[in-house]
JSON list of C-alpha atoms and ligand atoms in Angstrom, two decimals:
[
{"chain": "S", "resi": 1, "resn": "MET", "atom": "CA", "xyz": [101.99, 188.06, -100.56]},
{"chain": "S", "resi": 2, "resn": "ILE", "atom": "CA", "xyz": [102.33, 190.30, -103.62]},
{"chain": "S", "resi": 3, "resn": "THR", "atom": "CA", "xyz": [102.10, 194.06, -103.15]},
{"chain": "S", "resi": 4, "resn": "SER", "atom": "CA", "xyz": [101.76, 196.04, -106.35]},
{"chain": "S", "resi": 5, "resn": "ASP", "atom": "CA", "xyz": [101.30, 199.64, -107.20]},
{"chain": "S", "resi": 6, "resn": "TYR", "atom": "CA", "xyz": [97.84, 199.88, -108.70]},
{"chain": "S", "resi": 7, "resn": "SER", "atom": "CA", "xyz": [97.67, 203.67, -108.91]},
{"chain": "S", "resi": 8, "resn": "ASN", "atom": "CA", "xyz": [96.69, 203.46, -112.58]},
{"chain": "S", "resi": 9, "resn": "PHE", "atom": "CA", "xyz": [93.88, 201.15, -111.75]},
{"chain": "S", "resi": 10, "resn": "ALA", "atom": "CA", "xyz": [92.84, 203.42, -108.89]},
{"chain": "S", "resi": 11, "resn": "GLU", "atom": "CA", "xyz": [92.80, 206.32, -111.32]},
{"chain": "S", "resi": 12, "resn": "LYS", "atom": "CA", "xyz": [90.32, 204.47, -113.50]},
{"chain": "S", "resi": 13, "resn": "ILE", "atom": "CA", "xyz": [88.14, 203.54, -110.58]},
{"chain": "S", "resi": 14, "resn": "THR", "atom": "CA", "xyz": [88.28, 207.12, -109.38]},
{"chain": "S", "resi": 15, "resn": "LEU", "atom": "CA", "xyz": [86.98, 208.40, -112.68]},
{"chain": "S", "resi": 16, "resn": "ASN", "atom": "CA", "xyz": [84.06, 206.05, -112.39]},
{"chain": "S", "resi": 17, "resn": "SER", "atom": "CA", "xyz": [83.28, 206.76, -108.78]},
{"chain": "S", "resi": 18, "resn": "ASN", "atom": "CA", "xyz": [80.85, 209.61, -109.29]},
{"chain": "S", "resi": 19, "resn": "ASN", "atom": "CA", "xyz": [83.41, 212.23, -108.29]},
{"chain": "S", "resi": 20, "resn": "GLU", "atom": "CA", "xyz": [82.47, 211.72, -104.68]},
{"chain": "S", "resi": 21, "resn": "LYS", "atom": "CA", "xyz": [85.37, 212.10, -102.23]},
{"chain": "S", "resi": 22, "resn": "ASN", "atom": "CA", "xyz": [87.66, 211.30, -105.11]},
{"chain": "S", "resi": 23, "resn": "ASP", "atom": "CA", "xyz": [90.89, 211.82, -103.22]},
{"chain": "S", "resi": 24, "resn": "ASP", "atom": "CA", "xyz": [89.91, 209.62, -100.30]},
{"chain": "S", "resi": 25, "resn": "PHE", "atom": "CA", "xyz": [88.92, 206.88, -102.69]},
{"chain": "S", "resi": 26, "resn": "LYS", "atom": "CA", "xyz": [92.16, 207.20, -104.62]},
{"chain": "S", "resi": 27, "resn": "ASN", "atom": "CA", "xyz": [94.27, 207.05, -101.47]},
{"chain": "S", "resi": 28, "resn": "LYS", "atom": "CA", "xyz": [92.46, 204.01, -100.26]},
{"chain": "S", "resi": 29, "resn": "PHE", "atom": "CA", "xyz": [92.95, 202.05, -103.46]},
{"chain": "S", "resi": 30, "resn": "SER", "atom": "CA", "xyz": [96.32, 203.29, -104.70]},
{"chain": "S", "resi": 31, "resn": "SER", "atom": "CA", "xyz": [97.88, 200.09, -103.37]},
{"chain": "S", "resi": 32, "resn": "ILE", "atom": "CA", "xyz": [96.15, 196.73, -103.37]},
{"chain": "S", "resi": 33, "resn": "VAL", "atom": "CA", "xyz": [97.40, 193.67, -101.53]},
{"chain": "S", "resi": 34, "resn": "LEU", "atom": "CA", "xyz": [96.79, 190.44, -103.40]},
{"chain": "S", "resi": 35, "resn": "GLU", "atom": "CA", "xyz": [96.72, 187.35, -101.21]},
{"chain": "S", "resi": 36, "resn": "GLU", "atom": "CA", "xyz": [98.28, 184.32, -102.87]},
{"chain": "S", "resi": 37, "resn": "LYS", "atom": "CA", "xyz": [96.03, 181.29, -103.07]},
{"chain": "S", "resi": 38, "resn": "PRO", "atom": "CA", "xyz": [97.15, 179.15, -100.12]},
{"chain": "S", "resi": 39, "resn": "LYS", "atom": "CA", "xyz": [99.04, 176.09, -101.34]},
{"chain": "S", "resi": 40, "resn": "LEU", "atom": "CA", "xyz": [97.41, 173.38, -99.24]},
{"chain": "S", "resi": 41, "resn": "LYS", "atom": "CA", "xyz": [98.78, 170.00, -100.25]},
{"chain": "S", "resi": 42, "resn": "LYS", "atom": "CA", "xyz": [97.23, 166.94, -98.69]},
{"chain": "S", "resi": 43, "resn": "PRO", "atom": "CA", "xyz": [99.82, 164.91, -96.77]},
{"chain": "S", "resi": 44, "resn": "PRO", "atom": "CA", "xyz": [100.51, 161.39, -98.02]},
{"chain": "S", "resi": 45, "resn": "LEU", "atom": "CA", "xyz": [98.66, 158.63, -96.18]},
{"chain": "S", "resi": 46, "resn": "TYR", "atom": "CA", "xyz": [100.07, 155.37, -94.88]},
{"chain": "S", "resi": 47, "resn": "LYS", "atom": "CA", "xyz": [98.37, 152.04, -94.38]},
{"chain": "S", "resi": 48, "resn": "VAL", "atom": "CA", "xyz": [99.01, 150.36, -91.04]},
{"chain": "S", "resi": 49, "resn": "ILE", "atom": "CA", "xyz": [99.23, 146.68, -91.94]},
{"chain": "S", "resi": 50, "resn": "MET", "atom": "CA", "xyz": [99.16, 143.93, -89.34]},
{"chain": "S", "resi": 51, "resn": "LEU", "atom": "CA", "xyz": [100.77, 140.58, -90.11]},
{"chain": "S", "resi": 52, "resn": "ASN", "atom": "CA", "xyz": [99.65, 137.15, -89.00]},
{"chain": "S", "resi": 53, "resn": "ASP", "atom": "CA", "xyz": [101.71, 134.90, -86.78]},
{"chain": "S", "resi": 54, "resn": "ASP", "atom": "CA", "xyz": [101.03, 131.63, -84.96]},
{"chain": "S", "resi": 55, "resn": "TYR", "atom": "CA", "xyz": [101.31, 132.88, -81.38]},
{"chain": "S", "resi": 56, "resn": "THR", "atom": "CA", "xyz": [99.63, 136.24, -80.79]},
{"chain": "S", "resi": 57, "resn": "PRO", "atom": "CA", "xyz": [96.22, 135.52, -79.24]},
{"chain": "S", "resi": 58, "resn": "MET", "atom": "CA", "xyz": [93.20, 136.46, -81.33]},
{"chain": "S", "resi": 59, "resn": "GLU", "atom": "CA", "xyz": [91.71, 138.36, -78.35]},
{"chain": "S", "resi": 60, "resn": "PHE", "atom": "CA", "xyz": [94.82, 140.51, -78.09]},
{"chain": "S", "resi": 61, "resn": "VAL", "atom": "CA", "xyz": [94.62, 141.51, -81.77]},
{"chain": "S", "resi": 62, "resn": "VAL", "atom": "CA", "xyz": [90.92, 142.34, -81.45]},
{"chain": "S", "resi": 63, "resn": "GLU", "atom": "CA", "xyz": [91.66, 144.46, -78.36]},
{"chain": "S", "resi": 64, "resn": "MET", "atom": "CA", "xyz": [94.43, 146.37, -80.21]},
{"chain": "S", "resi": 65, "resn": "LEU", "atom": "CA", "xyz": [92.13, 147.07, -83.16]},
{"chain": "S", "resi": 66, "resn": "GLN", "atom": "CA", "xyz": [89.45, 148.42, -80.82]},
{"chain": "S", "resi": 67, "resn": "SER", "atom": "CA", "xyz": [91.77, 150.45, -78.62]},
{"chain": "S", "resi": 68, "resn": "TYR", "atom": "CA", "xyz": [94.14, 151.97, -81.20]},
{"chain": "S", "resi": 69, "resn": "PHE", "atom": "CA", "xyz": [92.25, 151.85, -84.49]},
{"chain": "S", "resi": 70, "resn": "SER", "atom": "CA", "xyz": [88.74, 152.82, -83.32]},
{"chain": "S", "resi": 71, "resn": "LYS", "atom": "CA", "xyz": [87.12, 149.61, -84.52]},
{"chain": "S", "resi": 72, "resn": "SER", "atom": "CA", "xyz": [83.95, 148.15, -83.03]},
{"chain": "S", "resi": 73, "resn": "GLN", "atom": "CA", "xyz": [84.13, 144.65, -81.58]},
{"chain": "S", "resi": 74, "resn": "GLU", "atom": "CA", "xyz": [82.52, 143.32, -84.79]},
{"chain": "S", "resi": 75, "resn": "GLN", "atom": "CA", "xyz": [84.84, 145.24, -87.14]},
{"chain": "S", "resi": 76, "resn": "ALA", "atom": "CA", "xyz": [87.89, 144.27, -85.08]},
{"chain": "S", "resi": 77, "resn": "THR", "atom": "CA", "xyz": [86.92, 140.58, -85.12]},
{"chain": "S", "resi": 78, "resn": "GLU", "atom": "CA", "xyz": [86.39, 140.70, -88.89]},
{"chain": "S", "resi": 79, "resn": "ILE", "atom": "CA", "xyz": [89.79, 142.33, -89.51]},
{"chain": "S", "resi": 80, "resn": "MET", "atom": "CA", "xyz": [91.55, 139.93, -87.11]},
{"chain": "S", "resi": 81, "resn": "LEU", "atom": "CA", "xyz": [90.02, 136.90, -88.88]},
{"chain": "S", "resi": 82, "resn": "HIS", "atom": "CA", "xyz": [91.00, 138.36, -92.26]},
{"chain": "S", "resi": 83, "resn": "ILE", "atom": "CA", "xyz": [94.62, 138.69, -91.06]},
{"chain": "S", "resi": 84, "resn": "HIS", "atom": "CA", "xyz": [94.50, 135.18, -89.58]},
{"chain": "S", "resi": 85, "resn": "GLN", "atom": "CA", "xyz": [93.25, 133.69, -92.87]},
{"chain": "S", "resi": 86, "resn": "LYS", "atom": "CA", "xyz": [95.01, 135.80, -95.50]},
{"chain": "S", "resi": 87, "resn": "GLY", "atom": "CA", "xyz": [98.28, 136.58, -93.73]},
{"chain": "S", "resi": 88, "resn": "LEU", "atom": "CA", "xyz": [97.83, 140.34, -93.35]},
{"chain": "S", "resi": 89, "resn": "GLY", "atom": "CA", "xyz": [95.21, 143.07, -93.10]},
{"chain": "S", "resi": 90, "resn": "ILE", "atom": "CA", "xyz": [94.77, 146.84, -92.98]},
{"chain": "S", "resi": 91, "resn": "CYS", "atom": "CA", "xyz": [94.08, 148.40, -89.59]},
{"chain": "S", "resi": 92, "resn": "GLY", "atom": "CA", "xyz": [93.70, 151.96, -90.88]},
{"chain": "S", "resi": 93, "resn": "LEU", "atom": "CA", "xyz": [94.97, 154.81, -93.02]},
{"chain": "S", "resi": 94, "resn": "TYR", "atom": "CA", "xyz": [96.79, 157.77, -91.42]},
{"chain": "S", "resi": 95, "resn": "THR", "atom": "CA", "xyz": [99.42, 160.43, -91.95]},
{"chain": "S", "resi": 96, "resn": "TYR", "atom": "CA", "xyz": [102.93, 159.09, -91.34]},
{"chain": "S", "resi": 97, "resn": "GLU", "atom": "CA", "xyz": [103.29, 160.44, -87.79]},
{"chain": "S", "resi": 98, "resn": "ILE", "atom": "CA", "xyz": [99.94, 159.04, -86.64]},
{"chain": "S", "resi": 99, "resn": "ALA", "atom": "CA", "xyz": [100.50, 155.68, -88.37]},
{"chain": "S", "resi": 100, "resn": "GLU", "atom": "CA", "xyz": [103.96, 155.32, -86.84]},
{"chain": "S", "resi": 101, "resn": "SER", "atom": "CA", "xyz": [102.75, 156.32, -83.39]},
{"chain": "S", "resi": 102, "resn": "LYS", "atom": "CA", "xyz": [99.88, 153.80, -83.43]},
{"chain": "S", "resi": 103, "resn": "ALA", "atom": "CA", "xyz": [102.18, 151.03, -84.67]},
{"chain": "S", "resi": 104, "resn": "THR", "atom": "CA", "xyz": [104.73, 151.83, -81.94]},
{"chain": "S", "resi": 105, "resn": "LEU", "atom": "CA", "xyz": [102.11, 151.79, -79.17]},
{"chain": "S", "resi": 106, "resn": "VAL", "atom": "CA", "xyz": [100.64, 148.46, -80.32]},
{"chain": "S", "resi": 107, "resn": "LEU", "atom": "CA", "xyz": [104.08, 146.85, -80.72]},
{"chain": "S", "resi": 108, "resn": "GLU", "atom": "CA", "xyz": [105.16, 148.05, -77.25]},
{"chain": "S", "resi": 109, "resn": "LYS", "atom": "CA", "xyz": [102.06, 146.45, -75.78]},
{"chain": "S", "resi": 110, "resn": "ALA", "atom": "CA", "xyz": [102.64, 143.24, -77.75]},
{"chain": "S", "resi": 111, "resn": "ARG", "atom": "CA", "xyz": [106.26, 142.97, -76.59]},
{"chain": "S", "resi": 112, "resn": "LYS", "atom": "CA", "xyz": [105.29, 143.68, -73.00]},
{"chain": "S", "resi": 113, "resn": "ASN", "atom": "CA", "xyz": [102.97, 140.66, -73.29]},
{"chain": "S", "resi": 114, "resn": "GLN", "atom": "CA", "xyz": [105.63, 138.65, -75.16]},
{"chain": "S", "resi": 115, "resn": "HIS", "atom": "CA", "xyz": [103.61, 138.42, -78.39]},
{"chain": "S", "resi": 116, "resn": "PRO", "atom": "CA", "xyz": [105.56, 138.35, -81.68]},
{"chain": "S", "resi": 117, "resn": "LEU", "atom": "CA", "xyz": [103.00, 140.55, -83.51]},
{"chain": "S", "resi": 118, "resn": "GLN", "atom": "CA", "xyz": [104.39, 142.44, -86.52]},
{"chain": "S", "resi": 119, "resn": "ILE", "atom": "CA", "xyz": [103.20, 145.65, -88.18]},
{"chain": "S", "resi": 120, "resn": "LYS", "atom": "CA", "xyz": [104.35, 147.40, -91.32]},
{"chain": "S", "resi": 121, "resn": "LEU", "atom": "CA", "xyz": [103.52, 150.79, -92.84]},
{"chain": "S", "resi": 122, "resn": "GLU", "atom": "CA", "xyz": [102.87, 151.17, -96.54]},
{"chain": "S", "resi": 123, "resn": "LYS", "atom": "CA", "xyz": [102.49, 154.43, -98.44]},
{"chain": "S", "resi": 124, "resn": "GLU", "atom": "CA", "xyz": [99.11, 154.65, -100.21]},
{"chain": "P", "resi": 201, "resn": "TYC", "atom": "N1", "xyz": [97.02, 133.55, -85.94]},
{"chain": "P", "resi": 201, "resn": "TYC", "atom": "C1", "xyz": [96.81, 133.98, -84.58]},
{"chain": "P", "resi": 201, "resn": "TYC", "atom": "C2", "xyz": [96.24, 132.81, -83.78]},
{"chain": "P", "resi": 201, "resn": "TYC", "atom": "O1", "xyz": [95.77, 131.84, -84.35]},
{"chain": "P", "resi": 201, "resn": "TYC", "atom": "C3", "xyz": [95.87, 135.15, -84.49]},
{"chain": "P", "resi": 201, "resn": "TYC", "atom": "C4", "xyz": [96.43, 136.41, -85.08]},
{"chain": "P", "resi": 201, "resn": "TYC", "atom": "C5", "xyz": [95.62, 137.22, -85.83]},
{"chain": "P", "resi": 201, "resn": "TYC", "atom": "C6", "xyz": [97.76, 136.80, -84.87]},
{"chain": "P", "resi": 201, "resn": "TYC", "atom": "C7", "xyz": [96.10, 138.41, -86.38]},
{"chain": "P", "resi": 201, "resn": "TYC", "atom": "C8", "xyz": [98.26, 137.96, -85.42]},
{"chain": "P", "resi": 201, "resn": "TYC", "atom": "O2", "xyz": [97.90, 139.94, -86.68]},
{"chain": "P", "resi": 201, "resn": "TYC", "atom": "C9", "xyz": [97.43, 138.77, -86.16]},
{"chain": "P", "resi": 201, "resn": "TYC", "atom": "N2", "xyz": [96.28, 132.93, -82.46]}
]
């Protein structure tokens, strides 16, 4: 926030203000507060990338994509098959905290079920 003395400016306004309640007007505008433009920087985004392996069941991967990455059954199946055929695939794009949290939850579930599923995060 920048506070400046604008009494000179107020003087000029006053002269142009039809001489009506000049003093009130001057008092009101003798100091003007300028709000700085808010510096809103977009946070960097991270891709959650799932890797293929030979043991994690296809159904499990589809279920993870539906539950944690908001994919429909059809989208999830498509992504799972892409990973299965190409070696890896993108589950979604999120801020670091969200990406890390989703990856952690999926990997916890995979380990609980003894699946060797792997996930990596990649900055966009
Ligand atoms: N390749 C696995 C299978 O044939 C399926 C699979 C797909 C595993 C995607 C991991 O991220 C993965 N059962």
